[in-house]
Amino acid sequence: MDDDSSVFNFYRTLIHLRATTPALISGRYDLLETPGDQIYAYSRTLGDQQYIIAANLSTESANFDFAPELQPCVKQLVLGNYIFKTDFLTNDVSKLILQPFEVAVYKVSVN
């Protein structure tokens, strides 16, 4: 419980994020196309709030590419279970690699 990188604290943070983010509670759900069946990705949108959630459901690393029209809109990695990747958005978001069982929640700017 005292380890900030524990599964317990990840879920506690995830529950708090969902409880305090209207788009994640009642936003429109849109399934995103992904190659193969390793990645499950969707967006939740409510008003000017949009989030993309991507989960690698396999034991292998997997590529996840944001649609070209979304790439300039991806602003922030809000939550992920791979702590060392929290600053990756300074890199190219067009070619992301999700580690095995990685889950990430991205904030997107809505035009």
mmCIF file of N, CA and C in Angstrom:
data_model
loop_
_atom_site.group_PDB
_atom_site.id
_atom_site.type_symbol
_atom_site.label_atom_id
_atom_site.label_comp_id
_atom_site.label_asym_id
_atom_site.label_seq_id
_atom_site.Cartn_x
_atom_site.Cartn_y
_atom_site.Cartn_z
ATOM 1 N N MET A 1 0.810 -1.203 0.000
ATOM 2 C CA MET A 1 0.000 0.000 0.000
ATOM 3 C C MET A 1 0.856 1.271 0.000
ATOM 4 N N ASP A 2 2.075 1.175 0.500
ATOM 5 C CA ASP A 2 2.952 2.348 0.545
ATOM 6 C C ASP A 2 3.742 2.536 -0.737
ATOM 7 N N ASP A 3 3.693 1.564 -1.643
ATOM 8 C CA ASP A 3 4.445 1.633 -2.891
ATOM 9 C C ASP A 3 3.613 2.364 -3.950
ATOM 10 N N ASP A 4 4.073 3.549 -4.362
ATOM 11 C CA ASP A 4 3.332 4.342 -5.359
ATOM 12 C C ASP A 4 3.156 3.618 -6.684
ATOM 13 N N SER A 5 4.032 2.664 -6.991
ATOM 14 C CA SER A 5 3.941 1.960 -8.269
ATOM 15 C C SER A 5 3.234 0.605 -8.141
ATOM 16 N N SER A 6 2.571 0.360 -7.029
ATOM 17 C CA SER A 6 1.881 -0.918 -6.833
ATOM 18 C C SER A 6 0.592 -0.978 -7.645
ATOM 19 N N VAL A 7 0.125 -2.181 -7.869
ATOM 20 C CA VAL A 7 -1.148 -2.385 -8.559
ATOM 21 C C VAL A 7 -2.276 -1.750 -7.744
ATOM 22 N N PHE A 8 -2.210 -1.877 -6.436
ATOM 23 C CA PHE A 8 -3.215 -1.279 -5.566
ATOM 24 C C PHE A 8 -3.331 0.225 -5.809
ATOM 25 N N ASN A 9 -2.206 0.916 -5.826
ATOM 26 C CA ASN A 9 -2.239 2.372 -6.011
ATOM 27 C C ASN A 9 -2.590 2.762 -7.439
ATOM 28 N N PHE A 10 -2.238 1.931 -8.422
ATOM 29 C CA PHE A 10 -2.670 2.196 -9.790
ATOM 30 C C PHE A 10 -4.194 2.173 -9.860
ATOM 31 N N TYR A 11 -4.812 1.151 -9.294
ATOM 32 C CA TYR A 11 -6.275 1.060 -9.325
ATOM 33 C C TYR A 11 -6.931 2.156 -8.503
ATOM 34 N N ARG A 12 -6.325 2.520 -7.405
ATOM 35 C CA ARG A 12 -6.881 3.613 -6.605
ATOM 36 C C ARG A 12 -6.878 4.906 -7.420
ATOM 37 N N THR A 13 -5.786 5.167 -8.119
ATOM 38 C CA THR A 13 -5.700 6.362 -8.961
ATOM 39 C C THR A 13 -6.685 6.283 -10.126
ATOM 40 N N LEU A 14 -6.806 5.105 -10.726
ATOM 41 C CA LEU A 14 -7.743 4.905 -11.828
ATOM 42 C C LEU A 14 -9.184 5.149 -11.380
ATOM 43 N N ILE A 15 -9.554 4.637 -10.227
ATOM 44 C CA ILE A 15 -10.910 4.838 -9.698
ATOM 45 C C ILE A 15 -11.163 6.316 -9.422
ATOM 46 N N HIS A 16 -10.178 6.999 -8.858
ATOM 47 C CA HIS A 16 -10.328 8.436 -8.590
ATOM 48 C C HIS A 16 -10.468 9.220 -9.901
ATOM 49 N N LEU A 17 -9.650 8.887 -10.907
ATOM 50 C CA LEU A 17 -9.733 9.568 -12.202
ATOM 51 C C LEU A 17 -11.119 9.390 -12.806
ATOM 52 N N ARG A 18 -11.621 8.192 -12.794
ATOM 53 C CA ARG A 18 -12.947 7.957 -13.369
ATOM 54 C C ARG A 18 -14.034 8.694 -12.589
ATOM 55 N N ALA A 19 -13.947 8.684 -11.282
ATOM 56 C CA ALA A 19 -14.976 9.317 -10.454
ATOM 57 C C ALA A 19 -14.993 10.835 -10.580
ATOM 58 N N THR A 20 -13.885 11.430 -11.003
ATOM 59 C CA THR A 20 -13.791 12.890 -11.075
ATOM 60 C C THR A 20 -13.739 13.423 -12.501
ATOM 61 N N THR A 21 -13.932 12.559 -13.486
ATOM 62 C CA THR A 21 -13.851 12.967 -14.890
ATOM 63 C C THR A 21 -15.161 12.629 -15.591
ATOM 64 N N PRO A 22 -16.020 13.632 -15.803
ATOM 65 C CA PRO A 22 -17.337 13.360 -16.408
ATOM 66 C C PRO A 22 -17.273 12.590 -17.727
ATOM 67 N N ALA A 23 -16.292 12.866 -18.558
ATOM 68 C CA ALA A 23 -16.208 12.168 -19.847
ATOM 69 C C ALA A 23 -15.994 10.672 -19.661
ATOM 70 N N LEU A 24 -15.279 10.285 -18.621
ATOM 71 C CA LEU A 24 -15.036 8.867 -18.380
ATOM 72 C C LEU A 24 -16.225 8.179 -17.733
ATOM 73 N N ILE A 25 -17.115 8.960 -17.154
ATOM 74 C CA ILE A 25 -18.308 8.389 -16.529
ATOM 75 C C ILE A 25 -19.434 8.236 -17.551
ATOM 76 N N SER A 26 -19.760 9.335 -18.238
ATOM 77 C CA SER A 26 -20.942 9.301 -19.104
ATOM 78 C C SER A 26 -20.673 9.794 -20.520
ATOM 79 N N GLY A 27 -19.415 9.875 -20.896
ATOM 80 C CA GLY A 27 -19.087 10.317 -22.254
ATOM 81 C C GLY A 27 -19.439 9.277 -23.300
ATOM 82 N N ARG A 28 -19.591 9.747 -24.522
ATOM 83 C CA ARG A 28 -19.879 8.855 -25.654
ATOM 84 C C ARG A 28 -18.706 7.881 -25.830
ATOM 85 N N TYR A 29 -19.019 6.629 -26.001
ATOM 86 C CA TYR A 29 -18.026 5.565 -26.184
ATOM 87 C C TYR A 29 -17.869 5.288 -27.665
ATOM 88 N N ASP A 30 -16.639 5.335 -28.164
ATOM 89 C CA ASP A 30 -16.352 4.986 -29.552
ATOM 90 C C ASP A 30 -15.185 4.011 -29.582
ATOM 91 N N LEU A 31 -15.427 2.821 -30.116
ATOM 92 C CA LEU A 31 -14.377 1.828 -30.271
ATOM 93 C C LEU A 31 -13.441 2.275 -31.385
ATOM 94 N N LEU A 32 -12.133 2.202 -31.159
ATOM 95 C CA LEU A 32 -11.156 2.594 -32.166
ATOM 96 C C LEU A 32 -10.642 1.361 -32.892
ATOM 97 N N GLU A 33 -10.412 1.512 -34.193
ATOM 98 C CA GLU A 33 -9.866 0.403 -34.966
ATOM 99 C C GLU A 33 -8.407 0.201 -34.608
ATOM 100 N N THR A 34 -8.047 -1.050 -34.418
ATOM 101 C CA THR A 34 -6.664 -1.410 -34.145
ATOM 102 C C THR A 34 -6.322 -2.635 -34.980
ATOM 103 N N PRO A 35 -5.070 -2.747 -35.397
ATOM 104 C CA PRO A 35 -4.699 -3.937 -36.170
ATOM 105 C C PRO A 35 -4.626 -5.148 -35.235
ATOM 106 N N GLY A 36 -5.151 -6.254 -35.671
ATOM 107 C CA GLY A 36 -5.092 -7.468 -34.865
ATOM 108 C C GLY A 36 -5.983 -7.399 -33.644
ATOM 109 N N ASP A 37 -5.714 -8.298 -32.706
ATOM 110 C CA ASP A 37 -6.555 -8.349 -31.518
ATOM 111 C C ASP A 37 -5.769 -8.138 -30.222
ATOM 112 N N GLN A 38 -4.531 -7.667 -30.322
ATOM 113 C CA GLN A 38 -3.736 -7.414 -29.120
ATOM 114 C C GLN A 38 -4.182 -6.164 -28.371
ATOM 115 N N ILE A 39 -4.576 -5.136 -29.123
ATOM 116 C CA ILE A 39 -4.895 -3.840 -28.529
ATOM 117 C C ILE A 39 -6.408 -3.634 -28.499
ATOM 118 N N TYR A 40 -6.906 -3.215 -27.351
ATOM 119 C CA TYR A 40 -8.292 -2.773 -27.203
ATOM 120 C C TYR A 40 -8.205 -1.281 -26.924
ATOM 121 N N ALA A 41 -8.803 -0.479 -27.794
ATOM 122 C CA ALA A 41 -8.713 0.976 -27.644
ATOM 123 C C ALA A 41 -10.068 1.605 -27.931
ATOM 124 N N TYR A 42 -10.362 2.638 -27.147
ATOM 125 C CA TYR A 42 -11.618 3.354 -27.335
ATOM 126 C C TYR A 42 -11.453 4.784 -26.855
ATOM 127 N N SER A 43 -12.409 5.619 -27.254
ATOM 128 C CA SER A 43 -12.413 7.000 -26.774
ATOM 129 C C SER A 43 -13.700 7.234 -25.992
ATOM 130 N N ARG A 44 -13.627 8.194 -25.075
ATOM 131 C CA ARG A 44 -14.802 8.671 -24.330
ATOM 132 C C ARG A 44 -14.817 10.179 -24.505
ATOM 133 N N THR A 45 -15.944 10.706 -24.970
ATOM 134 C CA THR A 45 -16.048 12.127 -25.274
ATOM 135 C C THR A 45 -17.306 12.697 -24.653
ATOM 136 N N LEU A 46 -17.139 13.830 -23.976
ATOM 137 C CA LEU A 46 -18.264 14.562 -23.415
ATOM 138 C C LEU A 46 -17.933 16.039 -23.521
ATOM 139 N N GLY A 47 -18.701 16.761 -24.338
ATOM 140 C CA GLY A 47 -18.425 18.188 -24.536
ATOM 141 C C GLY A 47 -17.027 18.381 -25.091
ATOM 142 N N ASP A 48 -16.214 19.192 -24.396
ATOM 143 C CA ASP A 48 -14.854 19.443 -24.878
ATOM 144 C C ASP A 48 -13.823 18.535 -24.209
ATOM 145 N N GLN A 49 -14.288 17.502 -23.499
ATOM 146 C CA GLN A 49 -13.381 16.530 -22.886
ATOM 147 C C GLN A 49 -13.343 15.266 -23.733
ATOM 148 N N GLN A 50 -12.128 14.830 -24.066
ATOM 149 C CA GLN A 50 -11.991 13.561 -24.771
ATOM 150 C C GLN A 50 -10.769 12.832 -24.233
ATOM 151 N N TYR A 51 -10.935 11.539 -24.066
ATOM 152 C CA TYR A 51 -9.864 10.674 -23.588
ATOM 153 C C TYR A 51 -9.790 9.459 -24.490
ATOM 154 N N ILE A 52 -8.583 8.969 -24.706
ATOM 155 C CA ILE A 52 -8.382 7.717 -25.421
ATOM 156 C C ILE A 52 -7.749 6.743 -24.442
ATOM 157 N N ILE A 53 -8.319 5.566 -24.383
ATOM 158 C CA ILE A 53 -7.825 4.516 -23.507
ATOM 159 C C ILE A 53 -7.340 3.395 -24.407
ATOM 160 N N ALA A 54 -6.109 2.968 -24.183
ATOM 161 C CA ALA A 54 -5.526 1.885 -24.974
ATOM 162 C C ALA A 54 -4.969 0.837 -24.026
ATOM 163 N N ALA A 55 -5.278 -0.413 -24.299
ATOM 164 C CA ALA A 55 -4.808 -1.514 -23.458
ATOM 165 C C ALA A 55 -4.238 -2.618 -24.340
ATOM 166 N N ASN A 56 -3.039 -3.032 -24.008
ATOM 167 C CA ASN A 56 -2.433 -4.184 -24.670
ATOM 168 C C ASN A 56 -2.846 -5.410 -23.859
ATOM 169 N N LEU A 57 -3.626 -6.271 -24.454
ATOM 170 C CA LEU A 57 -4.184 -7.425 -23.753
ATOM 171 C C LEU A 57 -3.372 -8.695 -23.966
ATOM 172 N N SER A 58 -2.104 -8.535 -24.333
ATOM 173 C CA SER A 58 -1.299 -9.714 -24.635
ATOM 174 C C SER A 58 0.013 -9.726 -23.847
ATOM 175 N N THR A 59 0.719 -10.823 -23.976
ATOM 176 C CA THR A 59 2.009 -10.983 -23.303
ATOM 177 C C THR A 59 3.167 -10.461 -24.148
ATOM 178 N N GLU A 60 2.862 -9.916 -25.316
ATOM 179 C CA GLU A 60 3.878 -9.378 -26.229
ATOM 180 C C GLU A 60 3.695 -7.870 -26.379
ATOM 181 N N SER A 61 4.780 -7.146 -26.669
ATOM 182 C CA SER A 61 4.662 -5.725 -27.003
ATOM 183 C C SER A 61 3.822 -5.582 -28.260
ATOM 184 N N ALA A 62 3.135 -4.453 -28.386
ATOM 185 C CA ALA A 62 2.248 -4.255 -29.535
ATOM 186 C C ALA A 62 2.292 -2.795 -29.980
ATOM 187 N N ASN A 63 2.212 -2.600 -31.277
ATOM 188 C CA ASN A 63 2.168 -1.247 -31.833
ATOM 189 C C ASN A 63 0.765 -0.683 -31.696
ATOM 190 N N PHE A 64 0.714 0.599 -31.345
ATOM 191 C CA PHE A 64 -0.558 1.315 -31.318
ATOM 192 C C PHE A 64 -0.323 2.665 -31.958
ATOM 193 N N ASP A 65 -1.047 2.929 -33.014
ATOM 194 C CA ASP A 65 -0.900 4.190 -33.735
ATOM 195 C C ASP A 65 -2.176 4.992 -33.601
ATOM 196 N N PHE A 66 -2.046 6.225 -33.106
ATOM 197 C CA PHE A 66 -3.197 7.121 -33.115
ATOM 198 C C PHE A 66 -3.524 7.445 -34.560
ATOM 199 N N ALA A 67 -4.798 7.597 -34.877
ATOM 200 C CA ALA A 67 -5.199 8.001 -36.222
ATOM 201 C C ALA A 67 -4.495 9.309 -36.560
ATOM 202 N N PRO A 68 -4.093 9.495 -37.810
ATOM 203 C CA PRO A 68 -3.331 10.704 -38.183
ATOM 204 C C PRO A 68 -4.008 12.007 -37.764
ATOM 205 N N GLU A 69 -5.341 12.062 -37.838
ATOM 206 C CA GLU A 69 -6.042 13.296 -37.472
ATOM 207 C C GLU A 69 -6.009 13.550 -35.966
ATOM 208 N N LEU A 70 -5.775 12.505 -35.167
ATOM 209 C CA LEU A 70 -5.708 12.670 -33.710
ATOM 210 C C LEU A 70 -4.304 12.976 -33.195
ATOM 211 N N GLN A 71 -3.289 12.632 -33.970
ATOM 212 C CA GLN A 71 -1.913 12.771 -33.486
ATOM 213 C C GLN A 71 -1.583 14.161 -32.955
ATOM 214 N N PRO A 72 -1.948 15.249 -33.643
ATOM 215 C CA PRO A 72 -1.625 16.570 -33.080
ATOM 216 C C PRO A 72 -2.481 16.942 -31.877
ATOM 217 N N CYS A 73 -3.539 16.187 -31.627
ATOM 218 C CA CYS A 73 -4.458 16.508 -30.535
ATOM 219 C C CYS A 73 -4.119 15.811 -29.228
ATOM 220 N N VAL A 74 -3.292 14.778 -29.289
ATOM 221 C CA VAL A 74 -2.932 14.036 -28.082
ATOM 222 C C VAL A 74 -2.025 14.921 -27.247
ATOM 223 N N LYS A 75 -2.487 15.260 -26.046
ATOM 224 C CA LYS A 75 -1.796 16.258 -25.233
ATOM 225 C C LYS A 75 -1.095 15.700 -24.008
ATOM 226 N N GLN A 76 -1.631 14.638 -23.416
ATOM 227 C CA GLN A 76 -1.093 14.243 -22.123
ATOM 228 C C GLN A 76 -1.385 12.776 -21.831
ATOM 229 N N LEU A 77 -0.379 12.086 -21.332
ATOM 230 C CA LEU A 77 -0.606 10.765 -20.762
ATOM 231 C C LEU A 77 -1.092 11.000 -19.347
ATOM 232 N N VAL A 78 -2.360 10.725 -19.084
ATOM 233 C CA VAL A 78 -2.975 11.016 -17.797
ATOM 234 C C VAL A 78 -2.664 9.917 -16.790
ATOM 235 N N LEU A 79 -2.698 8.682 -17.252
ATOM 236 C CA LEU A 79 -2.481 7.556 -16.347
ATOM 237 C C LEU A 79 -1.983 6.372 -17.147
ATOM 238 N N GLY A 80 -1.037 5.671 -16.588
ATOM 239 C CA GLY A 80 -0.533 4.457 -17.204
ATOM 240 C C GLY A 80 0.067 3.556 -16.149
ATOM 241 N N ASN A 81 0.115 2.284 -16.442
ATOM 242 C CA ASN A 81 0.691 1.364 -15.470
ATOM 243 C C ASN A 81 2.175 1.110 -15.712
ATOM 244 N N TYR A 82 2.776 1.817 -16.650
ATOM 245 C CA TYR A 82 4.223 1.791 -16.858
ATOM 246 C C TYR A 82 4.742 3.180 -16.524
ATOM 247 N N ILE A 83 5.106 3.385 -15.283
ATOM 248 C CA ILE A 83 5.450 4.708 -14.764
ATOM 249 C C ILE A 83 6.580 5.369 -15.538
ATOM 250 N N PHE A 84 7.565 4.605 -15.981
ATOM 251 C CA PHE A 84 8.721 5.198 -16.647
ATOM 252 C C PHE A 84 8.379 5.855 -17.972
ATOM 253 N N LYS A 85 7.178 5.668 -18.492
ATOM 254 C CA LYS A 85 6.808 6.239 -19.786
ATOM 255 C C LYS A 85 6.040 7.546 -19.665
ATOM 256 N N THR A 86 5.957 8.143 -18.499
ATOM 257 C CA THR A 86 5.080 9.290 -18.316
ATOM 258 C C THR A 86 5.492 10.511 -19.127
ATOM 259 N N ASP A 87 6.710 10.570 -19.629
ATOM 260 C CA ASP A 87 7.113 11.742 -20.408
ATOM 261 C C ASP A 87 7.248 11.433 -21.894
ATOM 262 N N PHE A 88 6.695 10.302 -22.351
ATOM 263 C CA PHE A 88 6.919 9.895 -23.731
ATOM 264 C C PHE A 88 6.321 10.839 -24.760
ATOM 265 N N LEU A 89 5.369 11.668 -24.390
ATOM 266 C CA LEU A 89 4.702 12.490 -25.394
ATOM 267 C C LEU A 89 5.602 13.556 -25.993
ATOM 268 N N THR A 90 6.841 13.669 -25.513
ATOM 269 C CA THR A 90 7.798 14.526 -26.192
ATOM 270 C C THR A 90 8.302 13.830 -27.449
ATOM 271 N N ASN A 91 7.969 12.537 -27.600
ATOM 272 C CA ASN A 91 8.377 11.749 -28.759
ATOM 273 C C ASN A 91 7.250 11.703 -29.784
ATOM 274 N N ASP A 92 7.454 10.945 -30.812
ATOM 275 C CA ASP A 92 6.492 10.825 -31.902
ATOM 276 C C ASP A 92 5.330 9.931 -31.481
ATOM 277 N N VAL A 93 4.122 10.487 -31.372
ATOM 278 C CA VAL A 93 2.962 9.691 -30.957
ATOM 279 C C VAL A 93 2.372 8.874 -32.103
ATOM 280 N N SER A 94 2.949 8.991 -33.296
ATOM 281 C CA SER A 94 2.396 8.220 -34.400
ATOM 282 C C SER A 94 2.795 6.751 -34.328
ATOM 283 N N LYS A 95 3.808 6.425 -33.572
ATOM 284 C CA LYS A 95 4.279 5.042 -33.467
ATOM 285 C C LYS A 95 4.542 4.695 -32.007
ATOM 286 N N LEU A 96 3.501 4.330 -31.291
ATOM 287 C CA LEU A 96 3.647 3.952 -29.895
ATOM 288 C C LEU A 96 3.768 2.445 -29.776
ATOM 289 N N ILE A 97 4.530 2.015 -28.812
ATOM 290 C CA ILE A 97 4.643 0.595 -28.523
ATOM 291 C C ILE A 97 4.154 0.393 -27.094
ATOM 292 N N LEU A 98 3.089 -0.376 -26.957
ATOM 293 C CA LEU A 98 2.565 -0.704 -25.638
ATOM 294 C C LEU A 98 3.215 -2.003 -25.171
ATOM 295 N N GLN A 99 3.711 -1.977 -23.965
ATOM 296 C CA GLN A 99 4.349 -3.150 -23.374
ATOM 297 C C GLN A 99 3.272 -4.183 -23.010
ATOM 298 N N PRO A 100 3.684 -5.422 -22.717
ATOM 299 C CA PRO A 100 2.690 -6.433 -22.349
ATOM 300 C C PRO A 100 1.801 -5.952 -21.203
ATOM 301 N N PHE A 101 0.525 -6.066 -21.394
ATOM 302 C CA PHE A 101 -0.502 -5.700 -20.416
ATOM 303 C C PHE A 101 -0.452 -4.232 -20.000
ATOM 304 N N GLU A 102 0.109 -3.394 -20.846
ATOM 305 C CA GLU A 102 0.141 -1.955 -20.552
ATOM 306 C C GLU A 102 -1.221 -1.336 -20.834
ATOM 307 N N VAL A 103 -1.635 -0.446 -19.946
ATOM 308 C CA VAL A 103 -2.858 0.328 -20.098
ATOM 309 C C VAL A 103 -2.482 1.795 -19.987
ATOM 310 N N ALA A 104 -3.022 2.617 -20.880
ATOM 311 C CA ALA A 104 -2.704 4.033 -20.854
ATOM 312 C C ALA A 104 -3.952 4.851 -21.176
ATOM 313 N N VAL A 105 -4.093 5.965 -20.470
ATOM 314 C CA VAL A 105 -5.208 6.890 -20.662
ATOM 315 C C VAL A 105 -4.620 8.213 -21.123
ATOM 316 N N TYR A 106 -5.036 8.672 -22.301
ATOM 317 C CA TYR A 106 -4.511 9.889 -22.909
ATOM 318 C C TYR A 106 -5.581 10.966 -22.968
ATOM 319 N N LYS A 107 -5.222 12.180 -22.618
ATOM 320 C CA LYS A 107 -6.132 13.313 -22.787
ATOM 321 C C LYS A 107 -5.923 13.869 -24.191
ATOM 322 N N VAL A 108 -7.029 14.190 -24.839
ATOM 323 C CA VAL A 108 -7.004 14.661 -26.224
ATOM 324 C C VAL A 108 -7.688 16.015 -26.265
ATOM 325 N N SER A 109 -7.131 16.954 -27.020
ATOM 326 C CA SER A 109 -7.810 18.232 -27.169
ATOM 327 C C SER A 109 -8.875 18.098 -28.233
ATOM 328 N N VAL A 110 -10.038 18.644 -27.965
ATOM 329 C CA VAL A 110 -11.162 18.587 -28.893
ATOM 330 C C VAL A 110 -11.262 19.944 -29.573
ATOM 331 N N ASN A 111 -11.303 19.918 -30.886
ATOM 332 C CA ASN A 111 -11.396 21.192 -31.646
ATOM 333 C C ASN A 111 -12.813 21.675 -31.724
#
